[in-house]
Amino acid sequence: MTDKPFVHLHCHSDYSLLDGACEISRLMDLVEREGMPAIALTDHGNLFGAVEFYTKAKAKGIHPVIGCEVYVSQQDRRLRTRPTATTTWCCWPRTRRAIAI
């Protein structure tokens, strides 16, 4: 491992419908093999994989960072027309921080 290890902070699993195809157990095998000390899970709009992600990461001695990629519309949520502008955010609740991507 290098002095400054690499950590993915924007990673999707197979719980991210239409965007993620990585199974969490296979992801943890890769993270362990590459010697990464931590990894973030930021699935699209849900936390369905958070428990599985947390338990499998802890079992391998990997620090799990649980997050979520969310979309914020600049229009009223009740409008049924396609939004003209949206912003995508990755949020990590325990840090109380988010970044626009």
mmCIF file of N, CA and C in Angstrom:
data_model
loop_
_atom_site.group_PDB
_atom_site.id
_atom_site.type_symbol
_atom_site.label_atom_id
_atom_site.label_comp_id
_atom_site.label_asym_id
_atom_site.label_seq_id
_atom_site.Cartn_x
_atom_site.Cartn_y
_atom_site.Cartn_z
ATOM 1 N N MET A 1 0.849 -1.175 0.000
ATOM 2 C CA MET A 1 0.000 0.000 0.000
ATOM 3 C C MET A 1 0.895 1.239 0.000
ATOM 4 N N THR A 2 0.500 2.268 -0.705
ATOM 5 C CA THR A 2 1.268 3.502 -0.761
ATOM 6 C C THR A 2 1.008 4.350 0.475
ATOM 7 N N ASP A 3 1.790 5.438 0.599
ATOM 8 C CA ASP A 3 1.597 6.344 1.729
ATOM 9 C C ASP A 3 0.227 7.012 1.701
ATOM 10 N N LYS A 4 -0.286 7.265 0.494
ATOM 11 C CA LYS A 4 -1.602 7.892 0.339
ATOM 12 C C LYS A 4 -2.485 6.945 -0.467
ATOM 13 N N PRO A 5 -3.178 6.045 0.218
ATOM 14 C CA PRO A 5 -3.991 5.063 -0.507
ATOM 15 C C PRO A 5 -5.164 5.706 -1.235
ATOM 16 N N PHE A 6 -5.568 5.059 -2.319
ATOM 17 C CA PHE A 6 -6.700 5.532 -3.117
ATOM 18 C C PHE A 6 -7.996 4.974 -2.551
ATOM 19 N N VAL A 7 -9.021 5.818 -2.491
ATOM 20 C CA VAL A 7 -10.339 5.404 -2.012
ATOM 21 C C VAL A 7 -11.394 5.927 -2.988
ATOM 22 N N HIS A 8 -12.226 5.033 -3.502
ATOM 23 C CA HIS A 8 -13.342 5.442 -4.353
ATOM 24 C C HIS A 8 -14.424 6.083 -3.488
ATOM 25 N N LEU A 9 -14.863 7.285 -3.832
ATOM 26 C CA LEU A 9 -15.936 7.947 -3.096
ATOM 27 C C LEU A 9 -17.221 8.073 -3.909
ATOM 28 N N HIS A 10 -17.238 7.477 -5.098
ATOM 29 C CA HIS A 10 -18.440 7.510 -5.940
ATOM 30 C C HIS A 10 -18.521 6.160 -6.647
ATOM 31 N N CYS A 11 -19.198 5.226 -6.017
ATOM 32 C CA CYS A 11 -19.267 3.866 -6.528
ATOM 33 C C CYS A 11 -20.710 3.380 -6.466
ATOM 34 N N HIS A 12 -21.160 2.738 -7.543
ATOM 35 C CA HIS A 12 -22.526 2.196 -7.600
ATOM 36 C C HIS A 12 -22.486 0.675 -7.553
ATOM 37 N N SER A 13 -23.495 0.099 -6.943
ATOM 38 C CA SER A 13 -23.620 -1.360 -6.902
ATOM 39 C C SER A 13 -24.796 -1.777 -7.779
ATOM 40 N N ASP A 14 -25.105 -3.059 -7.715
ATOM 41 C CA ASP A 14 -26.254 -3.539 -8.492
ATOM 42 C C ASP A 14 -27.583 -3.071 -7.902
ATOM 43 N N TYR A 15 -27.548 -2.332 -6.796
ATOM 44 C CA TYR A 15 -28.755 -1.699 -6.263
ATOM 45 C C TYR A 15 -29.058 -0.373 -6.967
ATOM 46 N N SER A 16 -28.113 0.124 -7.778
ATOM 47 C CA SER A 16 -28.357 1.315 -8.595
ATOM 48 C C SER A 16 -28.946 0.844 -9.919
ATOM 49 N N LEU A 17 -30.248 0.892 -10.012
ATOM 50 C CA LEU A 17 -30.911 0.383 -11.208
ATOM 51 C C LEU A 17 -30.464 1.148 -12.447
ATOM 52 N N LEU A 18 -30.195 0.427 -13.495
ATOM 53 C CA LEU A 18 -29.789 0.939 -14.800
ATOM 54 C C LEU A 18 -28.399 1.572 -14.830
ATOM 55 N N ASP A 19 -27.684 1.588 -13.699
ATOM 56 C CA ASP A 19 -26.361 2.225 -13.717
ATOM 57 C C ASP A 19 -25.280 1.370 -13.082
ATOM 58 N N GLY A 20 -25.615 0.532 -12.143
ATOM 59 C CA GLY A 20 -24.598 -0.254 -11.456
ATOM 60 C C GLY A 20 -24.776 -1.728 -11.747
ATOM 61 N N ALA A 21 -23.684 -2.408 -12.009
ATOM 62 C CA ALA A 21 -23.754 -3.840 -12.266
ATOM 63 C C ALA A 21 -22.835 -4.615 -11.336
ATOM 64 N N CYS A 22 -22.211 -3.951 -10.400
ATOM 65 C CA CYS A 22 -21.235 -4.562 -9.514
ATOM 66 C C CYS A 22 -21.907 -5.138 -8.281
ATOM 67 N N GLU A 23 -21.728 -6.418 -8.055
ATOM 68 C CA GLU A 23 -22.247 -7.040 -6.847
ATOM 69 C C GLU A 23 -21.350 -6.641 -5.683
ATOM 70 N N ILE A 24 -21.939 -6.387 -4.538
ATOM 71 C CA ILE A 24 -21.195 -5.877 -3.389
ATOM 72 C C ILE A 24 -20.113 -6.854 -2.935
ATOM 73 N N SER A 25 -20.387 -8.144 -2.924
ATOM 74 C CA SER A 25 -19.374 -9.108 -2.488
ATOM 75 C C SER A 25 -18.164 -9.105 -3.420
ATOM 76 N N ARG A 26 -18.399 -9.002 -4.714
ATOM 77 C CA ARG A 26 -17.283 -8.942 -5.674
ATOM 78 C C ARG A 26 -16.522 -7.627 -5.550
ATOM 79 N N LEU A 27 -17.263 -6.541 -5.263
ATOM 80 C CA LEU A 27 -16.624 -5.250 -5.043
ATOM 81 C C LEU A 27 -15.683 -5.314 -3.841
ATOM 82 N N MET A 28 -16.128 -5.939 -2.750
ATOM 83 C CA MET A 28 -15.284 -6.048 -1.555
ATOM 84 C C MET A 28 -14.049 -6.886 -1.812
ATOM 85 N N ASP A 29 -14.176 -7.938 -2.628
ATOM 86 C CA ASP A 29 -12.998 -8.742 -2.997
ATOM 87 C C ASP A 29 -11.974 -7.889 -3.734
ATOM 88 N N LEU A 30 -12.443 -7.057 -4.659
ATOM 89 C CA LEU A 30 -11.550 -6.184 -5.426
ATOM 90 C C LEU A 30 -10.891 -5.133 -4.533
ATOM 91 N N VAL A 31 -11.670 -4.524 -3.658
ATOM 92 C CA VAL A 31 -11.134 -3.504 -2.754
ATOM 93 C C VAL A 31 -10.062 -4.108 -1.855
ATOM 94 N N GLU A 32 -10.321 -5.298 -1.347
ATOM 95 C CA GLU A 32 -9.337 -5.973 -0.492
ATOM 96 C C GLU A 32 -8.071 -6.309 -1.275
ATOM 97 N N ARG A 33 -8.230 -6.841 -2.480
ATOM 98 C CA ARG A 33 -7.090 -7.214 -3.320
ATOM 99 C C ARG A 33 -6.225 -6.013 -3.676
ATOM 100 N N GLU A 34 -6.865 -4.855 -3.909
ATOM 101 C CA GLU A 34 -6.126 -3.645 -4.271
ATOM 102 C C GLU A 34 -5.556 -2.902 -3.061
ATOM 103 N N GLY A 35 -5.872 -3.358 -1.867
ATOM 104 C CA GLY A 35 -5.328 -2.755 -0.660
ATOM 105 C C GLY A 35 -5.931 -1.408 -0.298
ATOM 106 N N MET A 36 -7.172 -1.182 -0.720
ATOM 107 C CA MET A 36 -7.840 0.077 -0.379
ATOM 108 C C MET A 36 -8.356 0.003 1.060
ATOM 109 N N PRO A 37 -8.134 1.028 1.866
ATOM 110 C CA PRO A 37 -8.584 0.976 3.256
ATOM 111 C C PRO A 37 -10.074 1.256 3.428
ATOM 112 N N ALA A 38 -10.702 1.862 2.421
ATOM 113 C CA ALA A 38 -12.108 2.259 2.524
ATOM 114 C C ALA A 38 -12.705 2.340 1.127
ATOM 115 N N ILE A 39 -14.037 2.401 1.093
ATOM 116 C CA ILE A 39 -14.758 2.623 -0.168
ATOM 117 C C ILE A 39 -16.131 3.195 0.166
ATOM 118 N N ALA A 40 -16.626 4.038 -0.727
ATOM 119 C CA ALA A 40 -17.961 4.622 -0.546
ATOM 120 C C ALA A 40 -18.945 3.960 -1.503
ATOM 121 N N LEU A 41 -20.149 3.775 -1.028
ATOM 122 C CA LEU A 41 -21.253 3.296 -1.862
ATOM 123 C C LEU A 41 -22.220 4.449 -2.026
ATOM 124 N N THR A 42 -22.426 4.901 -3.256
ATOM 125 C CA THR A 42 -23.322 6.042 -3.521
ATOM 126 C C THR A 42 -24.327 5.651 -4.602
ATOM 127 N N ASP A 43 -25.180 4.701 -4.271
ATOM 128 C CA ASP A 43 -26.188 4.257 -5.234
ATOM 129 C C ASP A 43 -27.172 5.382 -5.545
ATOM 130 N N HIS A 44 -27.833 5.246 -6.693
ATOM 131 C CA HIS A 44 -28.784 6.262 -7.153
ATOM 132 C C HIS A 44 -30.078 6.231 -6.352
ATOM 133 N N GLY A 45 -30.318 7.272 -5.580
ATOM 134 C CA GLY A 45 -31.611 7.494 -4.948
ATOM 135 C C GLY A 45 -32.089 6.450 -3.959
ATOM 136 N N ASN A 46 -31.214 5.578 -3.471
ATOM 137 C CA ASN A 46 -31.652 4.591 -2.494
ATOM 138 C C ASN A 46 -30.493 4.142 -1.617
ATOM 139 N N LEU A 47 -30.844 3.544 -0.488
ATOM 140 C CA LEU A 47 -29.861 2.976 0.431
ATOM 141 C C LEU A 47 -30.130 1.485 0.641
ATOM 142 N N PHE A 48 -30.720 0.842 -0.346
ATOM 143 C CA PHE A 48 -31.110 -0.563 -0.216
ATOM 144 C C PHE A 48 -29.921 -1.484 0.062
ATOM 145 N N GLY A 49 -28.745 -1.155 -0.463
ATOM 146 C CA GLY A 49 -27.575 -2.007 -0.280
ATOM 147 C C GLY A 49 -26.725 -1.647 0.916
ATOM 148 N N ALA A 50 -27.144 -0.685 1.714
ATOM 149 C CA ALA A 50 -26.300 -0.169 2.796
ATOM 150 C C ALA A 50 -25.947 -1.228 3.839
ATOM 151 N N VAL A 51 -26.892 -2.039 4.259
ATOM 152 C CA VAL A 51 -26.614 -3.043 5.292
ATOM 153 C C VAL A 51 -25.662 -4.109 4.754
ATOM 154 N N GLU A 52 -25.945 -4.618 3.575
ATOM 155 C CA GLU A 52 -25.064 -5.615 2.959
ATOM 156 C C GLU A 52 -23.661 -5.038 2.754
ATOM 157 N N PHE A 53 -23.582 -3.822 2.239
ATOM 158 C CA PHE A 53 -22.305 -3.138 2.015
ATOM 159 C C PHE A 53 -21.528 -3.003 3.325
ATOM 160 N N TYR A 54 -22.199 -2.539 4.365
ATOM 161 C CA TYR A 54 -21.555 -2.325 5.659
ATOM 162 C C TYR A 54 -21.016 -3.634 6.241
ATOM 163 N N THR A 55 -21.851 -4.664 6.275
ATOM 164 C CA THR A 55 -21.429 -5.923 6.898
ATOM 165 C C THR A 55 -20.311 -6.604 6.114
ATOM 166 N N LYS A 56 -20.368 -6.576 4.800
ATOM 167 C CA LYS A 56 -19.318 -7.217 3.998
ATOM 168 C C LYS A 56 -18.009 -6.433 4.041
ATOM 169 N N ALA A 57 -18.095 -5.122 4.107
ATOM 170 C CA ALA A 57 -16.873 -4.319 4.223
ATOM 171 C C ALA A 57 -16.215 -4.561 5.579
ATOM 172 N N LYS A 58 -16.997 -4.510 6.654
ATOM 173 C CA LYS A 58 -16.452 -4.725 8.001
ATOM 174 C C LYS A 58 -15.830 -6.112 8.141
ATOM 175 N N ALA A 59 -16.429 -7.111 7.514
ATOM 176 C CA ALA A 59 -15.911 -8.476 7.581
ATOM 177 C C ALA A 59 -14.525 -8.587 6.954
ATOM 178 N N LYS A 60 -14.217 -7.712 6.021
ATOM 179 C CA LYS A 60 -12.902 -7.731 5.358
ATOM 180 C C LYS A 60 -11.961 -6.658 5.897
ATOM 181 N N GLY A 61 -12.380 -5.941 6.939
ATOM 182 C CA GLY A 61 -11.522 -4.912 7.513
ATOM 183 C C GLY A 61 -11.448 -3.642 6.683
ATOM 184 N N ILE A 62 -12.473 -3.393 5.885
ATOM 185 C CA ILE A 62 -12.545 -2.216 5.017
ATOM 186 C C ILE A 62 -13.502 -1.208 5.652
ATOM 187 N N HIS A 63 -13.129 0.056 5.654
ATOM 188 C CA HIS A 63 -13.992 1.098 6.224
ATOM 189 C C HIS A 63 -15.095 1.448 5.218
ATOM 190 N N PRO A 64 -16.362 1.178 5.540
ATOM 191 C CA PRO A 64 -17.458 1.501 4.629
ATOM 192 C C PRO A 64 -17.910 2.956 4.792
ATOM 193 N N VAL A 65 -18.061 3.648 3.673
ATOM 194 C CA VAL A 65 -18.598 5.007 3.677
ATOM 195 C C VAL A 65 -19.938 4.930 2.942
ATOM 196 N N ILE A 66 -21.021 5.132 3.659
ATOM 197 C CA ILE A 66 -22.355 4.989 3.081
ATOM 198 C C ILE A 66 -22.855 6.350 2.621
ATOM 199 N N GLY A 67 -23.245 6.431 1.375
ATOM 200 C CA GLY A 67 -23.752 7.674 0.814
ATOM 201 C C GLY A 67 -24.898 7.395 -0.138
ATOM 202 N N CYS A 68 -25.296 8.420 -0.869
ATOM 203 C CA CYS A 68 -26.402 8.280 -1.814
ATOM 204 C C CYS A 68 -26.273 9.372 -2.866
ATOM 205 N N GLU A 69 -26.511 9.030 -4.113
ATOM 206 C CA GLU A 69 -26.533 10.022 -5.178
ATOM 207 C C GLU A 69 -27.988 10.435 -5.387
ATOM 208 N N VAL A 70 -28.254 11.710 -5.191
ATOM 209 C CA VAL A 70 -29.624 12.208 -5.274
ATOM 210 C C VAL A 70 -29.721 13.303 -6.325
ATOM 211 N N TYR A 71 -30.938 13.551 -6.754
ATOM 212 C CA TYR A 71 -31.199 14.553 -7.778
ATOM 213 C C TYR A 71 -32.094 15.630 -7.198
ATOM 214 N N VAL A 72 -31.755 16.860 -7.464
ATOM 215 C CA VAL A 72 -32.520 17.988 -6.949
ATOM 216 C C VAL A 72 -33.046 18.788 -8.131
ATOM 217 N N SER A 73 -34.355 18.904 -8.208
ATOM 218 C CA SER A 73 -34.971 19.675 -9.278
ATOM 219 C C SER A 73 -35.102 21.133 -8.850
ATOM 220 N N GLN A 74 -34.953 22.007 -9.792
ATOM 221 C CA GLN A 74 -35.085 23.432 -9.498
ATOM 222 C C GLN A 74 -36.513 23.915 -9.741
ATOM 223 N N GLN A 75 -37.419 22.953 -9.979
ATOM 224 C CA GLN A 75 -38.824 23.281 -10.183
ATOM 225 C C GLN A 75 -39.656 22.609 -9.105
ATOM 226 N N ASP A 76 -40.932 22.870 -9.104
ATOM 227 C CA ASP A 76 -41.857 22.281 -8.147
ATOM 228 C C ASP A 76 -41.954 20.767 -8.378
ATOM 229 N N ARG A 77 -41.909 19.997 -7.313
ATOM 230 C CA ARG A 77 -41.951 18.544 -7.415
ATOM 231 C C ARG A 77 -43.272 18.014 -7.974
ATOM 232 N N ARG A 78 -44.338 18.835 -7.924
ATOM 233 C CA ARG A 78 -45.648 18.386 -8.393
ATOM 234 C C ARG A 78 -45.831 18.545 -9.893
ATOM 235 N N LEU A 79 -44.929 19.230 -10.550
ATOM 236 C CA LEU A 79 -45.020 19.371 -12.003
ATOM 237 C C LEU A 79 -44.723 18.036 -12.658
ATOM 238 N N ARG A 80 -45.503 17.680 -13.648
ATOM 239 C CA ARG A 80 -45.325 16.398 -14.316
ATOM 240 C C ARG A 80 -44.634 16.553 -15.673
ATOM 241 N N THR A 81 -44.115 17.724 -15.951
ATOM 242 C CA THR A 81 -43.350 17.910 -17.180
ATOM 243 C C THR A 81 -41.887 17.601 -16.894
ATOM 244 N N ARG A 82 -41.158 17.342 -17.928
ATOM 245 C CA ARG A 82 -39.727 17.050 -17.777
ATOM 246 C C ARG A 82 -39.013 18.292 -17.246
ATOM 247 N N PRO A 83 -38.206 18.159 -16.184
ATOM 248 C CA PRO A 83 -37.527 19.340 -15.634
ATOM 249 C C PRO A 83 -36.515 19.912 -16.612
ATOM 250 N N THR A 84 -36.409 21.222 -16.608
ATOM 251 C CA THR A 84 -35.445 21.869 -17.494
ATOM 252 C C THR A 84 -34.048 21.870 -16.896
ATOM 253 N N ALA A 85 -33.948 21.775 -15.587
ATOM 254 C CA ALA A 85 -32.642 21.762 -14.945
ATOM 255 C C ALA A 85 -32.691 20.920 -13.679
ATOM 256 N N THR A 86 -31.727 20.041 -13.526
ATOM 257 C CA THR A 86 -31.582 19.276 -12.300
ATOM 258 C C THR A 86 -30.127 19.333 -11.874
ATOM 259 N N THR A 87 -29.894 19.100 -10.627
ATOM 260 C CA THR A 87 -28.548 19.034 -10.094
ATOM 261 C C THR A 87 -28.381 17.679 -9.443
ATOM 262 N N THR A 88 -27.259 17.039 -9.664
ATOM 263 C CA THR A 88 -26.967 15.748 -9.067
ATOM 264 C C THR A 88 -25.993 15.953 -7.915
ATOM 265 N N TRP A 89 -26.301 15.353 -6.783
ATOM 266 C CA TRP A 89 -25.456 15.481 -5.592
ATOM 267 C C TRP A 89 -25.069 14.104 -5.084
ATOM 268 N N CYS A 90 -23.856 13.969 -4.621
ATOM 269 C CA CYS A 90 -23.431 12.794 -3.860
ATOM 270 C C CYS A 90 -23.381 13.220 -2.407
ATOM 271 N N CYS A 91 -24.072 12.501 -1.551
ATOM 272 C CA CYS A 91 -24.170 12.878 -0.138
ATOM 273 C C CYS A 91 -23.605 11.769 0.732
ATOM 274 N N TRP A 92 -22.850 12.163 1.725
ATOM 275 C CA TRP A 92 -22.328 11.249 2.730
ATOM 276 C C TRP A 92 -22.861 11.738 4.065
ATOM 277 N N PRO A 93 -23.938 11.145 4.591
ATOM 278 C CA PRO A 93 -24.637 11.675 5.758
ATOM 279 C C PRO A 93 -23.791 11.887 7.008
ATOM 280 N N ARG A 94 -22.882 10.988 7.312
ATOM 281 C CA ARG A 94 -22.124 11.130 8.556
ATOM 282 C C ARG A 94 -21.177 12.315 8.528
ATOM 283 N N THR A 95 -20.769 12.741 7.338
ATOM 284 C CA THR A 95 -19.866 13.885 7.237
ATOM 285 C C THR A 95 -20.625 15.181 7.119
ATOM 286 N N ARG A 96 -21.955 15.082 6.866
ATOM 287 C CA ARG A 96 -22.793 16.256 6.635
ATOM 288 C C ARG A 96 -22.266 17.099 5.475
ATOM 289 N N ARG A 97 -21.749 16.427 4.467
ATOM 290 C CA ARG A 97 -21.212 17.126 3.303
ATOM 291 C C ARG A 97 -21.792 16.525 2.035
ATOM 292 N N ALA A 98 -21.836 17.327 1.011
ATOM 293 C CA ALA A 98 -22.296 16.852 -0.290
ATOM 294 C C ALA A 98 -21.546 17.645 -1.346
ATOM 295 N N ILE A 99 -21.379 17.022 -2.514
ATOM 296 C CA ILE A 99 -20.760 17.731 -3.628
ATOM 297 C C ILE A 99 -21.651 17.588 -4.855
ATOM 298 N N ALA A 100 -21.699 18.632 -5.643
ATOM 299 C CA ALA A 100 -22.435 18.559 -6.902
ATOM 300 C C ALA A 100 -21.550 17.883 -7.918
ATOM 301 N N ILE A 101 -22.141 16.939 -8.678
ATOM 302 C CA ILE A 101 -21.376 16.267 -9.726
ATOM 303 C C ILE A 101 -22.029 16.454 -11.058
#
